[in-house]
Coordinates of C-alpha atoms in Angstrom, one line a residue:
X201 CA 40.0 71.0 45.9
X202 CA 38.9 70.8 42.3
X203 CA 38.5 74.5 41.4
X204 CA 41.4 74.1 38.9
X205 CA 39.2 72.5 36.3
X206 CA 35.8 74.2 36.9
X207 CA 36.5 77.0 34.4
X208 CA 36.2 74.8 31.3
X209 CA 35.0 71.4 30.0
X210 CA 36.4 68.3 31.5
X211 CA 36.5 66.6 28.1
X212 CA 36.4 68.0 24.6
X213 CA 37.0 66.0 21.4
X214 CA 36.8 67.0 17.8
X215 CA 36.7 64.4 15.0
X216 CA 38.2 61.7 17.1
X217 CA 39.2 58.6 15.1
X218 CA 40.7 55.2 15.8
X219 CA 41.1 52.4 13.3
X220 CA 42.2 48.8 13.7
X221 CA 43.1 47.5 10.3
X222 CA 40.0 48.0 8.1
X223 CA 37.8 48.5 11.1
X224 CA 37.0 52.2 11.9
X225 CA 36.2 51.6 15.6
X226 CA 35.8 55.3 16.4
X227 CA 34.7 57.4 13.4
X228 CA 34.8 61.2 14.0
X229 CA 33.4 61.5 17.6
X230 CA 32.7 65.0 18.9
X231 CA 32.1 65.4 22.6
X232 CA 31.9 68.2 25.1
X233 CA 31.6 67.1 28.7
X234 CA 31.1 69.7 31.4
X235 CA 33.1 69.3 34.7
X236 CA 31.3 68.0 37.7
X237 CA 28.7 66.0 35.8
X238 CA 28.0 62.4 34.8
X239 CA 28.1 61.9 31.1
X240 CA 26.8 58.7 29.6
X241 CA 28.1 56.9 26.4
X242 CA 25.2 54.6 25.6
X243 CA 25.4 51.8 23.0
X244 CA 25.7 48.1 22.3
X245 CA 28.9 46.0 22.5
X246 CA 31.3 47.0 19.7
X247 CA 29.8 50.5 19.3
X248 CA 33.2 52.2 20.1
X249 CA 32.5 53.2 23.7
X250 CA 35.5 51.4 25.2
X251 CA 37.9 52.5 22.5
X252 CA 36.8 56.2 23.0
X253 CA 37.5 55.9 26.7
X254 CA 40.9 54.3 26.2
X255 CA 41.9 57.1 24.0
X256 CA 40.7 59.7 26.5
X257 CA 42.6 57.9 29.2
X258 CA 45.8 57.9 27.1
X259 CA 45.9 54.1 26.7
X260 CA 45.4 54.3 23.0
X261 CA 46.8 56.9 20.6
X262 CA 44.1 58.5 18.3
X263 CA 44.6 58.1 14.6
X264 CA 42.8 61.3 13.9
X265 CA 41.1 64.3 15.5
X266 CA 41.9 65.9 18.8
X267 CA 41.0 65.2 22.4
X268 CA 41.6 67.3 25.5
X269 CA 41.1 66.4 29.2
X270 CA 40.9 69.5 31.4
X271 CA 42.6 71.4 28.6
X272 CA 45.5 68.9 28.2
X273 CA 46.0 67.2 24.9
X274 CA 45.8 63.4 25.4
X275 CA 48.8 62.8 23.1
X276 CA 51.2 65.7 23.8
X277 CA 50.4 66.0 27.5
X278 CA 49.6 62.4 28.4
X279 CA 51.3 62.6 31.8
X280 CA 49.2 65.6 32.8
X281 CA 46.0 63.8 31.8
X282 CA 47.0 60.7 33.7
X283 CA 47.5 62.7 36.9
X284 CA 43.9 63.8 36.8
X285 CA 42.0 60.6 35.9
X286 CA 41.2 57.1 37.1
X287 CA 39.8 54.3 34.9
X288 CA 37.8 51.2 35.8
X289 CA 37.7 48.9 32.8
X290 CA 35.3 46.1 32.0
X291 CA 37.4 43.4 33.7
X292 CA 38.9 43.1 37.1
X293 CA 42.5 44.2 37.4
X294 CA 43.3 43.5 41.0
X295 CA 45.6 40.7 42.2
X296 CA 43.6 37.5 42.6
X297 CA 46.1 36.0 45.0
X298 CA 45.6 38.8 47.5
X299 CA 42.6 39.4 49.8
X300 CA 40.2 42.2 49.3
X301 CA 41.8 44.2 52.1
X302 CA 45.4 43.4 50.9
X303 CA 44.6 44.7 47.4
X304 CA 43.2 48.0 48.6
X305 CA 45.9 48.5 51.2
X306 CA 48.6 47.8 48.7
X307 CA 47.2 50.3 46.2
X308 CA 46.6 52.9 49.0
X309 CA 50.2 52.6 50.2
X310 CA 51.5 52.9 46.6
X311 CA 49.6 56.1 46.2
X312 CA 51.1 57.7 49.4
X313 CA 48.7 56.8 52.2
X314 CA 50.0 56.0 55.6
X315 CA 49.6 52.4 56.9
X316 CA 46.7 53.4 59.2
X317 CA 45.0 55.6 56.5
X318 CA 45.4 52.7 54.0
X319 CA 43.6 50.3 56.3
X320 CA 40.9 52.8 57.2
X321 CA 40.2 53.6 53.5
X322 CA 40.2 50.0 52.6
X323 CA 37.7 49.2 55.3
X324 CA 35.5 52.1 54.3
X325 CA 35.4 51.0 50.6
X326 CA 34.8 47.3 51.4
X327 CA 31.9 48.3 53.6
X328 CA 30.4 50.7 51.0
X329 CA 30.6 47.9 48.3
X330 CA 29.1 45.2 50.6
X331 CA 32.4 43.3 50.7
X332 CA 33.3 43.5 54.4
X333 CA 32.5 39.8 55.0
X334 CA 34.8 38.9 52.2
X335 CA 37.6 41.3 53.1
X336 CA 39.9 38.5 54.3
X337 CA 39.3 36.1 51.3
X338 CA 41.5 35.9 48.3
X339 CA 40.0 37.7 45.3
X340 CA 40.2 34.5 43.2
X341 CA 37.5 33.1 45.4
X342 CA 35.1 36.1 44.8
X343 CA 32.1 35.8 42.5
X344 CA 32.1 37.8 39.3
X345 CA 30.0 40.6 40.8
X346 CA 32.3 40.8 43.9
X347 CA 35.4 41.1 41.6
X348 CA 33.7 43.9 39.8
X349 CA 33.0 45.8 43.0
X350 CA 36.6 45.4 44.4
X351 CA 37.9 46.7 41.0
X352 CA 35.7 49.8 41.2
X353 CA 36.7 50.3 44.8
X354 CA 40.3 50.3 43.8
X355 CA 39.8 53.0 41.2
X356 CA 38.4 55.5 43.8
X357 CA 41.0 55.0 46.6
X358 CA 42.1 58.5 45.7
X359 CA 39.1 60.6 44.5
X360 CA 40.1 61.6 40.9
X361 CA 39.2 64.7 39.0
X362 CA 37.8 62.5 36.2
X363 CA 36.6 58.9 36.6
X364 CA 36.1 56.7 33.6
X365 CA 33.6 53.9 34.4
X366 CA 33.5 51.4 31.5
X367 CA 30.3 49.4 32.0
X368 CA 30.7 49.3 35.7
X369 CA 27.6 47.3 36.6
X370 CA 27.8 44.5 34.0
X371 CA 27.1 41.2 35.8
X372 CA 26.1 42.8 39.1
X373 CA 22.8 42.0 40.9
X374 CA 20.3 44.8 41.5
X375 CA 21.5 45.5 45.1
X376 CA 25.1 45.8 43.9
X377 CA 24.1 48.0 41.0
X378 CA 22.4 50.3 43.4
X379 CA 25.5 50.4 45.6
X380 CA 27.6 51.4 42.7
X381 CA 25.2 54.1 41.7
X382 CA 25.3 55.5 45.2
X383 CA 29.1 55.6 45.1
X384 CA 29.0 57.4 41.8
X385 CA 26.6 60.0 43.1
X386 CA 28.8 60.5 46.2
X387 CA 31.9 60.9 44.1
X388 CA 30.2 63.4 41.8
X389 CA 29.0 65.4 44.8
X390 CA 32.6 65.9 45.7
X391 CA 33.3 67.5 42.3
X392 CA 34.5 64.6 40.3
X393 CA 33.4 64.3 36.6
X394 CA 32.3 60.8 35.5
X395 CA 32.3 59.4 32.0
X396 CA 30.1 56.3 32.1
X397 CA 29.8 53.8 29.3
X398 CA 26.8 51.5 29.5
X399 CA 24.5 49.3 27.5
X400 CA 21.6 50.0 29.9
X401 CA 19.3 53.0 29.5
X402 CA 18.1 52.7 33.1
X403 CA 21.7 53.2 34.3
X404 CA 22.2 56.2 32.1
X405 CA 18.8 57.4 33.2
X406 CA 19.7 57.1 36.9
X407 CA 23.1 58.8 36.7
X408 CA 23.8 60.8 33.6
X409 CA 22.8 64.5 33.1
X410 CA 23.6 64.1 29.3
X411 CA 23.9 61.1 27.1
X412 CA 25.5 60.3 23.8
X413 CA 24.2 57.3 21.8
X414 CA 27.1 55.8 19.9
X415 CA 26.8 53.1 17.2
X416 CA 29.4 51.8 14.8
X417 CA 31.9 54.4 16.0
X418 CA 29.6 57.4 15.5
X419 CA 27.6 59.6 17.9
X420 CA 24.1 59.3 16.4
X421 CA 22.3 61.2 19.1
X422 CA 23.2 63.4 22.0
X423 CA 21.2 65.3 24.7
X424 CA 19.6 65.0 28.1
X425 CA 17.7 61.9 28.9
X426 CA 14.4 63.8 28.3
X427 CA 15.6 65.0 24.9
X428 CA 16.6 61.4 23.8
X429 CA 13.3 59.9 25.0
X430 CA 11.4 62.7 23.2
X431 CA 13.2 62.0 20.0
X432 CA 11.8 58.5 19.9
X433 CA 8.4 59.2 21.4
X434 CA 6.9 59.8 24.8
X435 CA 6.6 56.1 25.6
X436 CA 5.2 52.8 24.6
X437 CA 1.6 51.6 25.0
X438 CA 1.6 47.9 26.1
X439 CA -1.7 46.0 25.9
X440 CA -2.5 42.4 26.9
X441 CA -5.9 41.1 25.8
X442 CA -8.0 38.4 27.3
X443 CA -8.8 36.8 23.9
X444 CA -6.1 36.1 21.3
X445 CA -8.6 36.0 18.5
X446 CA -9.5 39.6 19.0
X447 CA -5.9 40.8 18.5
X448 CA -6.2 41.7 14.8
X449 CA -9.2 43.9 15.6
X450 CA -7.3 45.5 18.5
X451 CA -4.3 46.1 16.3
X452 CA -6.5 48.0 13.8
X453 CA -8.2 50.1 16.5
X454 CA -4.9 51.0 18.2
X455 CA -3.3 51.9 14.9
X456 CA -6.2 54.3 14.1
X457 CA -6.6 55.8 17.6
X458 CA -2.9 56.3 18.3
X459 CA -1.8 57.0 14.8
X460 CA 1.2 54.8 15.3
X461 CA 2.6 51.5 14.2
X462 CA 1.6 48.6 16.3
X463 CA 3.9 45.7 17.0
X464 CA 2.5 42.2 17.5
X465 CA 4.5 40.5 20.3
X466 CA 5.5 36.9 20.6
X467 CA 2.8 36.5 23.3
X468 CA -0.4 36.0 21.2
X469 CA -2.4 38.3 23.4
X470 CA 0.1 41.2 23.5
X471 CA 0.6 44.4 21.4
X472 CA 2.9 47.3 21.7
X473 CA 2.7 50.8 20.1
X474 CA 5.1 53.7 20.4
X475 CA 3.4 57.0 21.1
X476 CA 4.8 60.3 19.9
X477 CA 5.5 63.3 22.0
X478 CA 3.7 65.7 19.8
X479 CA 0.1 66.8 20.3
X480 CA -2.2 65.4 17.6
X481 CA -5.8 66.5 17.3
X482 CA -5.6 68.2 20.7
X483 CA -4.5 65.1 22.5
X484 CA -1.2 64.4 24.2
X485 CA 0.3 60.9 24.4
X486 CA -1.4 60.0 27.7
X487 CA -4.7 61.3 26.5
X488 CA -4.5 59.4 23.2
X489 CA -3.6 56.2 25.2
X490 CA -6.7 56.7 27.4
X491 CA -8.8 57.2 24.3
X492 CA -7.4 54.0 22.8
X493 CA -8.4 52.0 25.9
X494 CA -11.9 53.4 25.6
X495 CA -12.1 52.4 22.0
X496 CA -11.1 48.9 22.8
X497 CA -13.7 48.7 25.6
X498 CA -16.4 50.2 23.2
X499 CA -15.6 47.4 20.7
X500 CA -16.1 44.8 23.4
X501 CA -12.4 43.8 23.5
X502 CA -11.4 42.9 27.1
X503 CA -8.0 44.2 28.2
X504 CA -6.3 42.4 31.0
X505 CA -3.4 44.8 31.2
X506 CA -2.7 48.3 29.8
X507 CA 0.3 50.5 30.4
X508 CA 2.0 53.6 29.1
X509 CA 5.7 53.4 29.8
X510 CA 8.9 55.2 29.0
X511 CA 11.0 54.0 26.0
X512 CA 13.4 51.2 26.6
X513 CA 17.0 51.1 25.4
X514 CA 15.9 48.9 22.5
X515 CA 13.1 51.4 21.5
X516 CA 15.5 54.3 21.6
X517 CA 18.1 52.3 19.7
X518 CA 15.6 50.9 17.2
X519 CA 14.3 54.4 16.4
X520 CA 17.9 55.7 15.9
X521 CA 19.5 52.8 14.0
X522 CA 16.8 50.6 12.6
X523 CA 17.8 47.6 14.7
X524 CA 17.7 46.6 18.4
X525 CA 20.7 46.2 20.6
X526 CA 20.1 42.5 20.8
X527 CA 20.2 42.2 17.0
X528 CA 23.4 44.2 16.8
X529 CA 25.0 42.0 19.5
X530 CA 23.9 38.9 17.7
X531 CA 25.5 40.2 14.5
X532 CA 28.7 40.9 16.4
X533 CA 28.8 37.4 18.0
X534 CA 28.2 35.8 14.6
X535 CA 31.1 37.9 13.0

C-alpha cells in the first residue's frame, strides 16, 4: 500500500527557516528522515519543534530553505503533501459538544467510510485508547488526558503515509502514554513514517530510531539514541551516603576515581557524577563506577544507595547547551 514512497526519504529539508518578527523560530534546520521509521525532534518548549512540524505539514510557509515530503515541495506542491500526511497538534481539535463516538464517526464519514465501517473504526479506536466507557459522553466532559487520546485517535482514522505527532503524550498518565506508544508502533509496522516531537527523552528512547535535538531553532545534535547518549557520557553515577558530614570527602574520592565533575544535590547526602563512554586507564564506565564504590568503602564512607544510570534528558541537554530544560522553560515563562 505504501510502496510509492519507499524509494526515497519521507522528509528532507535544507536550511529551513521561519521568522516571527525579530524571532528566528527555526534557524537553518537540515533533516533527512527515512520512510517507515519514527524520527524524534527532542527539545524544550520554544525550541522550534512545533514550527518545524507546521511548515512540513504545509500550515506555515517557510521564510527560507527548502522542504520536501515524499519528494513533494511543501510550498509548490502543498496539496500533494496534504494528501499523504496527518497531524496531531498539541491541543485537542475535536468537537467538544459531540460524544467520542460521534466525533470519530463524523470524521470517518467525511473521509469516505460507510456508516457501518465508520462505527466499527470508531469502536476499534475508542477501545485501543481506553475510551470505550466514555464513548457516549460529550468530549467537553472528558479529562485533559482523555481529550488528548480522542484527538490522536481522530488523526489515525485513515492510516496516513506520514503522521506528525506533536508532543502526543503531554498530560497523559503512564498507562495512557503506553497505550499511545503501542498505537504508534502498530502504525509504523504498517509502513507509516512518524515524526514525533517531544520533551521527554524516555519517549524518544522508546519510539525513535533517530533523534534530532533542537534548541533555539537549530539542530544541535542528531543521531541514534545510543549515539546521543554516548555524546554526553555512558551514564550518571548516583550516590546517597548515610552521613552528610562525609559528603565533602566522598566528593573528592569520586572526582579522583571517576575523573569527572561531581554535582552536589539538594539532598545533603546525595552526589551525582556523569561518567564518560571512553576507556580510561583500562577501565570502562561500569568498571570505574565499581572502583569508586570500593574506594568509598575503603575510606569508611557508608553508601546507602549507589547506581549507574543512563543519561536523563536534562543531562543530554545540559551537555549540549549548557543549561537544563527546566532552566530554559523558566526563562521562556519569564519572557
